[in-house]
Coordinates of C-alpha atoms (C1' of nucleotides) in Angstrom, one line a residue:
Chain A
M1 CA 0.0 0.0 0.0
G2 CA 0.7 3.4 0.9
S3 CA 4.4 3.1 1.3
G4 CA 4.6 4.9 -2.0
H5 CA 2.7 7.9 -0.8
I6 CA 4.9 10.9 0.1
F7 CA 2.5 13.5 1.3
F8 CA 4.7 16.5 1.4
E9 CA 7.3 15.6 -1.0
P10 CA 5.6 17.1 -4.1
S11 CA 5.6 20.5 -2.7
C12 CA 9.0 20.5 -1.0
H13 CA 11.9 22.0 -2.5
G14 CA 14.6 21.9 -0.1
N15 CA 13.3 24.1 2.7
M16 CA 10.7 25.6 0.6
L17 CA 7.2 24.5 0.9
F18 CA 4.6 25.7 -1.5
L19 CA 1.4 26.5 0.3
G20 CA -2.1 26.4 -1.3
N21 CA -2.0 30.1 -2.1
S22 CA 1.1 29.6 -4.0
D23 CA 3.2 31.5 -1.7
P24 CA 6.5 29.8 -1.3
V25 CA 7.2 29.8 2.5
F26 CA 10.5 29.3 3.9
R27 CA 10.2 26.3 6.2
G28 CA 13.3 25.6 8.3
P29 CA 13.0 23.6 11.4
R30 CA 11.8 26.5 13.4
S31 CA 10.2 28.6 10.8
M32 CA 6.7 29.8 10.7
M33 CA 4.2 28.0 8.7
K34 CA 1.3 29.7 7.5
M35 CA -2.0 28.1 8.9
E36 CA -4.5 30.4 7.3
D37 CA -7.5 28.6 6.0
S38 CA -7.5 27.4 2.5
S39 CA -11.1 26.8 1.7
K40 CA -10.8 23.2 0.5
R41 CA -11.4 20.5 3.1
R42 CA -10.9 16.7 2.7
P43 CA -12.8 14.2 4.5
F44 CA -10.8 11.9 6.7
F45 CA -10.1 8.5 5.2
S46 CA -13.1 6.2 5.6
S47 CA -12.0 3.2 3.8
P48 CA -8.8 1.4 3.0
E49 CA -9.5 1.9 -0.7
E50 CA -9.8 5.5 -0.3
L51 CA -6.3 5.5 1.4
Y52 CA -4.7 4.2 -1.8
D53 CA -6.4 6.3 -4.3
E54 CA -3.6 8.0 -6.0
E55 CA -5.8 10.3 -8.0
Y56 CA -7.4 11.4 -4.7
Y57 CA -4.1 12.5 -3.3
D58 CA -2.9 14.1 -6.5
E59 CA -5.8 16.4 -6.7
Q60 CA -5.2 17.6 -3.1
S61 CA -3.3 20.7 -2.4
P62 CA -0.1 19.6 -0.6
E63 CA -0.1 22.2 2.2
K64 CA -3.0 20.8 4.2
K65 CA -2.3 19.2 7.4
R66 CA -2.9 15.5 6.7
R67 CA -3.5 12.6 9.0
L68 CA -1.3 9.6 8.6
T69 CA -2.8 6.5 7.3
P70 CA -3.7 3.7 9.5
E71 CA -0.8 1.7 8.3
Q72 CA 1.6 4.4 9.0
V73 CA 0.2 4.9 12.4
H74 CA 0.3 1.2 13.0
L75 CA 3.9 1.0 12.2
L76 CA 4.8 4.0 14.2
E77 CA 2.9 2.5 17.2
K78 CA 4.8 -0.6 16.8
S79 CA 8.1 1.2 16.7
F80 CA 7.0 3.3 19.6
G81 CA 6.2 0.2 21.6
T82 CA 9.7 -1.2 21.3
E83 CA 11.4 2.2 22.1
N84 CA 9.6 5.5 22.7
K85 CA 12.6 7.5 21.9
L86 CA 13.9 7.9 18.4
E87 CA 17.5 7.8 17.5
P88 CA 18.4 9.5 14.3
E89 CA 19.0 6.2 12.4
R90 CA 15.8 4.8 13.4
K91 CA 14.0 7.9 12.4
T92 CA 15.6 8.0 9.0
Q93 CA 14.6 4.4 8.5
L94 CA 11.1 4.8 9.6
A95 CA 10.7 7.9 7.5
K96 CA 11.8 5.9 4.4
K97 CA 9.7 3.0 5.1
L98 CA 6.6 5.1 5.7
G99 CA 7.1 7.7 3.0
L100 CA 7.2 10.5 5.5
Q101 CA 9.7 13.1 6.2
P102 CA 12.0 12.5 9.1
R103 CA 10.7 15.6 10.8
Q104 CA 7.2 14.2 10.6
V105 CA 8.3 11.0 12.3
A106 CA 10.0 13.0 15.0
V107 CA 7.0 15.1 15.6
W108 CA 4.7 12.0 15.7
F109 CA 7.0 10.5 18.4
Q110 CA 7.0 13.7 20.3
N111 CA 3.3 13.8 20.3
R112 CA 3.0 10.3 21.1
R113 CA 5.1 10.7 24.1
A114 CA 3.0 13.5 25.2
R115 CA -0.2 11.5 24.9
W116 CA 1.4 8.6 26.8
K117 CA 2.5 10.9 29.5
T118 CA -1.0 12.3 29.8
K119 CA -2.6 9.0 30.0
T120 CA -0.1 7.8 32.6
L121 CA -0.8 10.9 34.7
E122 CA -4.5 10.3 34.5
R123 CA -4.1 6.6 35.4
D124 CA -1.8 7.5 38.4
Y125 CA -4.3 10.1 39.5
D126 CA -7.1 7.6 39.5
Q127 CA -5.0 5.1 41.4
L128 CA -4.1 7.7 44.0
K129 CA -7.5 8.9 44.4
S130 CA -9.1 5.6 45.0
S131 CA -6.4 4.7 47.5
Y132 CA -7.0 7.9 49.3
D133 CA -10.8 7.4 49.3
S134 CA -10.3 3.9 50.7
L135 CA -7.9 5.4 53.5
L136 CA -10.4 8.0 54.2
S137 CA -13.1 5.6 54.7
D138 CA -11.0 3.5 57.0
F139 CA -10.1 6.6 58.8
D140 CA -13.7 7.5 59.3
S141 CA -14.7 4.0 60.6
M142 CA -11.7 4.2 63.0
R143 CA -12.8 7.5 64.3
K144 CA -16.4 6.1 65.0
D145 CA -14.8 3.2 66.8
N146 CA -12.7 5.6 68.8
E147 CA -15.8 7.6 69.9
K148 CA -17.5 4.3 71.0
L149 CA -14.4 3.3 73.0
K150 CA -14.2 6.6 74.6
A151 CA -17.8 6.4 75.8
E152 CA -17.1 3.0 77.0
V153 CA -14.1 4.1 79.0
V154 CA -16.1 6.9 80.7
S155 CA -18.9 4.5 81.6
L156 CA -16.5 1.9 83.0
M157 CA -14.7 4.6 85.0
E158 CA -17.9 5.8 86.6
K159 CA -18.9 2.2 87.5
L160 CA -15.6 1.5 89.1
Q161 CA -15.5 4.6 91.0
G162 CA -18.9 3.9 92.5
K163 CA -17.9 0.4 93.4
V164 CA -14.7 1.4 95.1
V165 CA -16.4 4.1 97.2
G166 CA -19.3 1.8 98.3
E167 CA -17.0 -1.1 99.3
A168 CA -14.7 1.3 101.4
G169 CA -17.7 2.4 103.3
V170 CA -18.8 -1.0 104.3
V171 CA -15.6 -3.0 104.8
G172 CA -13.9 -0.1 106.5
E173 CA -10.5 -0.9 107.9
K174 CA -10.2 -4.1 106.1
C175 CA -9.9 -2.3 102.8
E176 CA -6.8 -1.0 101.5
V177 CA -6.8 2.7 100.9
L178 CA -7.6 3.3 97.3
E179 CA -6.9 6.5 95.8
V180 CA -9.2 7.1 93.1
D181 CA -8.8 10.1 91.0
A182 CA -11.2 10.2 88.2
M183 CA -8.9 12.2 86.0
T184 CA -6.1 9.8 86.2
L185 CA -7.9 6.4 86.8
Q186 CA -6.2 3.6 84.9
V187 CA -8.5 1.0 83.6
K188 CA -7.5 -2.3 82.5
V189 CA -9.7 -4.1 80.1
K190 CA -9.2 -7.6 79.0
A191 CA -8.9 -8.5 75.4
E192 CA -11.8 -10.8 75.7
D193 CA -14.1 -7.9 76.7
R194 CA -13.0 -6.0 73.6
L195 CA -13.6 -8.8 71.3
S196 CA -17.0 -9.5 72.7
S197 CA -18.3 -6.1 72.3
G198 CA -20.0 -5.1 69.1
S199 CA -18.0 -2.1 68.5
G200 CA -14.7 -3.8 68.5
G201 CA -14.3 -3.8 72.2
S202 CA -12.2 -1.5 74.4
A203 CA -8.7 -1.0 75.3
V204 CA -7.2 1.7 77.3
V205 CA -3.6 2.8 77.4
D206 CA -1.8 3.2 80.7
E207 CA -1.1 6.8 81.0
H208 CA 2.4 6.4 81.9
S209 CA 3.3 3.5 79.5
P210 CA 3.4 3.8 75.8
Q211 CA 2.5 0.2 75.2
L212 CA -0.9 -1.4 75.7
V213 CA -1.8 -2.5 79.1
D214 CA -3.3 -5.5 77.7
S215 CA -1.8 -7.6 75.0
G216 CA -4.9 -7.8 72.8
D217 CA -4.9 -6.5 69.3
S218 CA -5.7 -2.8 69.1
Y219 CA -5.8 0.0 66.8
F220 CA -3.5 1.7 69.3
H221 CA -0.8 -0.8 68.8
T222 CA -1.1 -2.5 65.6
G223 CA -0.7 -1.5 62.1
H224 CA -3.7 0.8 61.8
I225 CA -2.7 3.6 63.7
E226 CA 0.9 3.5 63.0
E227 CA 0.2 4.0 59.4
Y228 CA -1.4 7.3 60.2
P229 CA 1.2 9.2 62.0
I230 CA -0.4 12.1 63.8
G231 CA 1.3 15.3 64.8
A232 CA 4.5 16.9 63.9
G233 CA 6.2 14.0 62.3
G234 CA 3.2 13.0 60.3
C235 CA 2.2 13.8 56.8
N236 CA 0.8 17.3 57.1
N237 CA -1.9 16.3 59.5
I238 CA -4.2 14.8 57.0
P239 CA -6.6 13.5 58.1
P240 CA -6.8 15.4 61.3
P241 CA -5.9 13.8 64.7
M242 CA -8.5 12.0 66.5
D243 CA -9.7 13.5 69.7
G244 CA -8.5 11.7 72.8
L245 CA -6.0 9.4 71.1
P246 CA -2.5 9.4 72.4
S247 CA -0.4 11.0 69.6
E248 CA 3.0 10.0 68.5
E249 CA 4.5 12.7 70.6
D250 CA 2.6 11.5 73.6
D251 CA 3.9 8.0 73.6
G252 CA 7.3 9.0 72.6
S253 CA 7.5 7.2 69.4
D254 CA 8.2 8.8 66.1
D255 CA 7.4 8.0 62.5
G256 CA 10.9 7.3 61.6
G257 CA 11.3 5.4 58.3
G258 CA 9.2 8.1 56.5
H259 CA 5.8 6.5 56.8
G260 CA 3.2 8.9 56.0
Y261 CA -0.6 8.6 55.3
F262 CA 0.2 8.0 51.7
S263 CA 3.3 5.9 51.8
N264 CA 1.5 2.7 51.1
V265 CA -0.5 4.6 48.3
F266 CA 2.6 5.4 46.4
V267 CA 3.9 1.9 46.9
A268 CA 0.7 0.5 45.5
A269 CA 0.7 2.9 42.6
E270 CA 4.1 2.0 41.6
E271 CA 3.5 -1.6 41.9
Q272 CA 0.4 -1.2 39.5
Q273 CA 2.6 0.6 37.0
H274 CA 4.9 -2.1 36.9
E275 CA 2.2 -4.5 36.4
D276 CA 1.1 -2.6 33.4
G277 CA 4.6 -3.1 31.9
E278 CA 5.0 0.6 31.2
P279 CA 8.0 2.7 32.3
I280 CA 7.5 4.6 35.4
G281 CA 10.8 6.4 36.0
W282 CA 10.0 9.7 34.6
F283 CA 7.0 10.2 36.8
W284 CA 8.3 9.3 40.2
S285 CA 11.9 10.4 39.9
Chain B
dT1 C1' -26.5 21.4 8.8
dT2 C1' -24.4 23.4 12.4
dG3 C1' -22.2 24.2 16.7
dT4 C1' -19.1 22.2 19.9
dG5 C1' -15.8 19.0 21.8
dT6 C1' -11.9 15.9 21.0
dT7 C1' -7.9 14.1 18.5
dT8 C1' -4.1 14.7 15.6
dT9 C1' -0.4 17.1 13.2
dA10 C1' 2.7 20.7 13.5
dT11 C1' 5.1 25.0 15.4
dT12 C1' 7.4 27.8 18.8
dG13 C1' 10.3 28.9 22.5
dC14 C1' 12.9 27.3 26.1
dC15 C1' 16.0 24.1 28.3
dT16 C1' 19.6 20.6 28.7
dC17 C1' 23.4 18.0 27.1
dC18 C1' 27.6 17.2 24.5
Chain C
dG1 C1' 26.4 26.5 19.3
dG2 C1' 23.7 22.8 17.4
dA3 C1' 20.6 18.8 18.3
dG4 C1' 17.0 17.0 20.5
dG5 C1' 13.4 17.0 24.2
dC6 C1' 9.4 18.9 26.3
dA7 C1' 5.5 22.3 27.3
dA8 C1' 2.3 25.1 25.4
dT9 C1' -0.4 26.2 21.7
dA10 C1' -2.5 26.7 16.9
dA11 C1' -5.1 24.7 13.6
dA12 C1' -7.0 21.1 10.7
dA13 C1' -9.6 16.9 10.9
dC14 C1' -13.1 14.3 13.0
dA15 C1' -17.1 12.9 16.0
dC16 C1' -21.3 13.7 17.5
dA17 C1' -25.5 15.7 19.5
dA18 C1' -29.3 18.8 18.6

DNA sequence: TTGTGTTTTATTGCCTCC
DNA sequence: GGAGGCAATAAAACACAA
């Protein structure tokens, strides 16, 4: 087919390109090209036969911007697939093979890289957004749990306080002196209690101890919270700290290792890109 | 048919590298 | 300083709804 078609050749004389209005316009690599409307328009190729219609091309004015044929595009895509950068040799070969000017091949690759980059950016954005949405939803449910746990703690504290005061009154001297301060009361709740409750149970941290009083699994201690560093060392405080939760500053730990809210997001996005088999270097570098 | 939005081809200006 | 890359942009070619 079309390997014989040379769209711009007929009108090119060195650096001179004759436009439709017969004005010879100098066309160096960086020169201006007249884009004024010439009245004639040509429909886009609709059938393969049309593509190879010599007469059709001959009667067209050569100055119009022309779309490449599907075959040309196919070959260019194929070439782009193997390597998205174009060395001079390859450019010349491709141009010869396609009946295009090397400049056209270079331009096509340039534009193709731009399209690829745009697509990649869109895809990366989508991935990051969905990861963010999912994290946000996790965060919301954790905050709700936290509210429930706080209410539970308050209720338990009240019960305990009442019990201690009552027993001290009855037993009198048999009882050890218990100093109960509502503000500093330390409540120990067994993991079984937590697991048995519908809201995920309760666990309260010893005020003077960074680690859990109980060994049961808890948001306070396991992955969940630690992936959301809160405070100065965190990732710009997004989402905001949860009320009443001990912060990283409080418990003396830090977020060393650079874990932010989105660290896992970026990892996920990168992994995804590798799966797609497309290069990722330019975007994350 | 026409208006409007999208895609493709091409140019321009700036930047980096050798 | 020239070559090549990229971002921004123009303009032609198309697609499509009204």
